[in-house]
mmCIF file of C-alpha atoms in Angstrom:
data_model
loop_
_atom_site.group_PDB
_atom_site.id
_atom_site.type_symbol
_atom_site.label_atom_id
_atom_site.label_comp_id
_atom_site.label_asym_id
_atom_site.label_seq_id
_atom_site.Cartn_x
_atom_site.Cartn_y
_atom_site.Cartn_z
ATOM 1 C CA UNK A 7 -23.516 18.720 22.735
ATOM 2 C CA UNK A 8 -20.790 19.714 19.692
ATOM 3 C CA UNK A 9 -18.803 16.548 20.595
ATOM 4 C CA UNK A 10 -21.484 14.346 20.108
ATOM 5 C CA UNK A 11 -22.664 16.033 16.984
ATOM 6 C CA UNK A 12 -19.120 15.801 15.828
ATOM 7 C CA UNK A 13 -18.561 11.981 16.581
ATOM 8 C CA UNK A 14 -21.821 11.369 15.032
ATOM 9 C CA UNK A 15 -20.536 12.711 11.716
ATOM 10 C CA UNK A 16 -17.695 10.985 12.126
ATOM 11 C CA UNK A 17 -19.341 7.806 12.807
ATOM 12 C CA UNK A 18 -21.977 8.101 10.082
ATOM 13 C CA UNK A 19 -19.024 8.930 7.765
ATOM 14 C CA UNK A 20 -16.778 5.841 8.557
ATOM 15 C CA UNK A 21 -20.073 3.448 8.441
ATOM 16 C CA UNK A 22 -21.069 4.751 5.175
ATOM 17 C CA UNK A 23 -17.659 4.551 3.741
ATOM 18 C CA UNK A 24 -16.947 1.044 4.701
ATOM 19 C CA UNK A 25 -20.400 -0.459 3.656
ATOM 20 C CA UNK A 26 -19.751 1.478 0.181
ATOM 21 C CA UNK A 27 -16.307 -0.186 -0.010
ATOM 22 C CA UNK A 28 -17.545 -3.602 1.156
ATOM 23 C CA UNK A 29 -20.456 -3.626 -1.386
ATOM 24 C CA UNK A 30 -17.691 -2.974 -4.373
ATOM 25 C CA UNK A 31 -15.335 -5.501 -2.982
ATOM 26 C CA UNK A 32 -18.002 -8.366 -2.777
ATOM 27 C CA UNK A 33 -18.925 -7.714 -6.271
ATOM 28 C CA UNK A 34 -15.474 -7.685 -7.426
ATOM 29 C CA UNK A 35 -15.056 -10.932 -5.506
ATOM 30 C CA UNK A 36 -18.152 -12.553 -7.028
ATOM 31 C CA UNK A 37 -16.980 -11.630 -10.268
ATOM 32 C CA UNK A 38 -13.258 -13.077 -9.582
ATOM 33 C CA UNK A 39 -15.196 -16.581 -8.415
ATOM 34 C CA UNK A 40 -16.986 -16.496 -11.477
ATOM 35 C CA UNK A 41 -14.502 -15.461 -13.939
ATOM 36 C CA UNK A 42 -14.053 -18.083 -16.540
ATOM 37 C CA UNK A 43 -10.431 -16.901 -17.655
ATOM 38 C CA UNK A 44 -8.916 -17.512 -14.609
ATOM 39 C CA UNK A 45 -8.652 -21.564 -15.020
ATOM 40 C CA UNK A 46 -7.370 -22.738 -11.793
ATOM 41 C CA UNK A 47 -10.341 -22.813 -9.224
ATOM 42 C CA UNK A 48 -8.027 -22.514 -6.108
ATOM 43 C CA UNK A 49 -6.276 -19.388 -7.822
ATOM 44 C CA UNK A 50 -9.915 -17.797 -8.081
ATOM 45 C CA UNK A 51 -10.658 -18.910 -4.437
ATOM 46 C CA UNK A 52 -7.146 -17.492 -3.141
ATOM 47 C CA UNK A 53 -7.674 -14.370 -4.977
ATOM 48 C CA UNK A 54 -11.076 -13.707 -3.829
ATOM 49 C CA UNK A 55 -10.093 -14.224 -0.061
ATOM 50 C CA UNK A 56 -7.420 -11.944 -0.604
ATOM 51 C CA UNK A 57 -9.306 -9.375 -1.810
ATOM 52 C CA UNK A 58 -11.811 -9.646 0.995
ATOM 53 C CA UNK A 59 -9.011 -9.572 3.675
ATOM 54 C CA UNK A 60 -7.795 -6.456 1.970
ATOM 55 C CA UNK A 61 -11.257 -4.910 1.796
ATOM 56 C CA UNK A 62 -11.557 -5.513 5.520
ATOM 57 C CA UNK A 63 -8.139 -4.019 6.035
ATOM 58 C CA UNK A 64 -8.973 -0.871 4.545
ATOM 59 C CA UNK A 65 -12.460 -0.736 6.318
ATOM 60 C CA UNK A 66 -10.445 -0.817 9.489
ATOM 61 C CA UNK A 67 -8.018 1.788 8.073
ATOM 62 C CA UNK A 68 -11.364 4.160 7.641
ATOM 63 C CA UNK A 69 -12.127 3.825 11.317
ATOM 64 C CA UNK A 70 -8.469 4.220 12.275
ATOM 65 C CA UNK A 71 -8.465 7.443 10.560
ATOM 66 C CA UNK A 72 -12.090 8.552 12.220
ATOM 67 C CA UNK A 73 -10.486 7.592 15.199
ATOM 68 C CA UNK A 74 -7.400 9.808 14.531
ATOM 69 C CA UNK A 75 -9.895 12.515 13.503
ATOM 70 C CA UNK A 76 -12.087 12.200 16.822
ATOM 71 C CA UNK A 77 -8.805 12.275 19.188
ATOM 72 C CA UNK A 78 -7.568 15.813 17.399
ATOM 73 C CA UNK A 79 -11.030 17.316 16.656
ATOM 74 C CA UNK A 80 -13.677 15.855 19.356
ATOM 75 C CA UNK A 81 -12.679 17.235 23.167
ATOM 76 C CA UNK A 82 -12.567 14.530 25.773
ATOM 77 C CA UNK A 83 -11.800 12.027 23.241
ATOM 78 C CA UNK A 84 -8.996 9.871 24.125
ATOM 79 C CA UNK A 85 -7.234 6.622 24.109
ATOM 80 C CA UNK A 86 -5.834 5.123 27.290
ATOM 81 C CA UNK A 87 -4.323 2.255 28.835
ATOM 82 C CA UNK A 88 -1.446 1.028 26.388
ATOM 83 C CA UNK A 89 -1.435 3.280 23.989
ATOM 84 C CA UNK A 90 1.549 5.409 22.910
ATOM 85 C CA UNK A 91 -0.035 8.181 21.154
ATOM 86 C CA UNK A 92 0.442 7.199 17.406
ATOM 87 C CA UNK A 93 -1.490 6.321 14.475
ATOM 88 C CA UNK A 94 -0.768 2.637 15.059
ATOM 89 C CA UNK A 95 -2.558 2.597 18.487
ATOM 90 C CA UNK A 96 -5.531 4.222 16.184
ATOM 91 C CA UNK A 97 -5.223 1.379 13.800
ATOM 92 C CA UNK A 98 -4.698 -1.381 16.594
ATOM 93 C CA UNK A 99 -7.675 -0.345 18.507
ATOM 94 C CA UNK A 100 -9.242 -0.193 15.410
ATOM 95 C CA UNK A 101 -8.883 -3.563 14.436
ATOM 96 C CA UNK A 102 -9.656 -5.089 17.956
ATOM 97 C CA UNK A 103 -13.112 -3.005 17.769
ATOM 98 C CA UNK A 104 -13.507 -4.035 14.025
ATOM 99 C CA UNK A 105 -13.070 -7.571 14.885
ATOM 100 C CA UNK A 106 -15.215 -7.460 18.252
ATOM 101 C CA UNK A 107 -12.266 -8.745 20.277
ATOM 102 C CA UNK A 108 -11.870 -6.113 22.822
ATOM 103 C CA UNK A 109 -8.330 -6.988 24.213
ATOM 104 C CA UNK A 110 -8.957 -3.963 26.819
ATOM 105 C CA UNK A 111 -5.326 -3.195 26.864
ATOM 106 C CA UNK A 112 -6.172 0.232 24.970
ATOM 107 C CA UNK A 113 -9.879 1.720 25.687
ATOM 108 C CA UNK A 114 -11.440 4.642 24.598
ATOM 109 C CA UNK A 115 -12.515 7.483 26.815
ATOM 110 C CA UNK A 116 -15.298 10.282 26.206
ATOM 111 C CA UNK A 117 -17.435 10.334 22.923
ATOM 112 C CA UNK A 118 -14.802 8.323 21.166
ATOM 113 C CA UNK A 119 -16.910 4.927 22.760
ATOM 114 C CA UNK A 120 -19.424 5.706 20.350
ATOM 115 C CA UNK A 121 -17.473 5.602 17.366
ATOM 116 C CA UNK A 122 -15.917 2.309 18.836
ATOM 117 C CA UNK A 123 -19.213 0.777 19.456
ATOM 118 C CA UNK A 124 -20.826 1.528 15.770
ATOM 119 C CA UNK A 125 -17.149 0.137 14.469
ATOM 120 C CA UNK A 126 -17.826 -3.070 16.223
ATOM 121 C CA UNK A 127 -21.389 -3.633 14.916
ATOM 122 C CA UNK A 128 -20.247 -2.628 11.435
ATOM 123 C CA UNK A 129 -17.510 -4.913 11.844
ATOM 124 C CA UNK A 130 -19.350 -8.151 12.733
ATOM 125 C CA UNK A 131 -21.899 -6.935 9.667
ATOM 126 C CA UNK A 132 -19.155 -6.590 7.072
ATOM 127 C CA UNK A 133 -17.564 -10.079 8.243
ATOM 128 C CA UNK A 134 -20.741 -12.264 8.097
ATOM 129 C CA UNK A 135 -21.714 -10.428 4.724
ATOM 130 C CA UNK A 136 -18.374 -11.605 3.574
ATOM 131 C CA UNK A 137 -18.955 -15.209 4.729
ATOM 132 C CA UNK A 138 -22.201 -15.475 3.483
ATOM 133 C CA UNK A 139 -21.171 -14.107 0.234
ATOM 134 C CA UNK A 140 -18.172 -16.442 -0.056
ATOM 135 C CA UNK A 141 -20.460 -19.102 0.619
ATOM 136 C CA UNK A 142 -22.990 -18.193 -1.788
ATOM 137 C CA UNK A 143 -20.486 -17.861 -4.355
ATOM 138 C CA UNK A 144 -18.497 -21.256 -4.001
ATOM 139 C CA UNK A 145 -21.746 -23.294 -3.687
ATOM 140 C CA UNK A 146 -22.699 -21.807 -7.252
ATOM 141 C CA UNK A 147 -19.267 -22.217 -8.463
ATOM 142 C CA UNK A 148 -19.289 -25.889 -7.119
ATOM 143 C CA UNK A 149 -22.659 -26.603 -8.673
ATOM 144 C CA UNK A 150 -21.673 -25.358 -12.172
ATOM 145 C CA UNK A 151 -18.605 -27.563 -11.767
ATOM 146 C CA UNK A 152 -20.587 -30.811 -10.618
ATOM 147 C CA UNK A 153 -19.619 -31.062 -7.223
ATOM 148 C CA UNK A 154 -22.748 -30.453 -5.777
ATOM 149 C CA UNK A 155 -26.079 -31.311 -6.950
ATOM 150 C CA UNK A 156 -28.734 -29.133 -7.020
ATOM 151 C CA UNK A 157 -31.798 -29.547 -4.472
ATOM 152 C CA UNK A 158 -35.192 -29.196 -5.953
ATOM 153 C CA UNK A 159 -37.459 -27.877 -3.142
ATOM 154 C CA UNK A 160 -41.216 -28.118 -3.412
#
């Protein structure tokens, strides 16, 4: 029961921190896309996409730290398969989990499975949130520049 409580705390902390990080990253992305002083539109788009990529990698890092914490402090938690027992394995497994890729060469054992399951859900949410926000910001920018005609729905 203590292991389930411990992994729940790590999971809640990681999910909450990634949500907060992602929200602020999306706000910065929206400001960058609509910043009038950055003249080249392509520069703004590339900068926004780079910022979002960095945010996603930081979120993967947060979960990798959570995996490492669980491996050290939660009984019966382990990474098995092709894992070598270093932080790189935790980061790799976090990246595979966050993107819902699920390769299967490294897999979780014990209570760690709960953290990875929530990470996959959270990753899917964050990736789609990034995509929808990017689309909405680009659409607004294109409408301002006259590339798109606003539709008037009745």
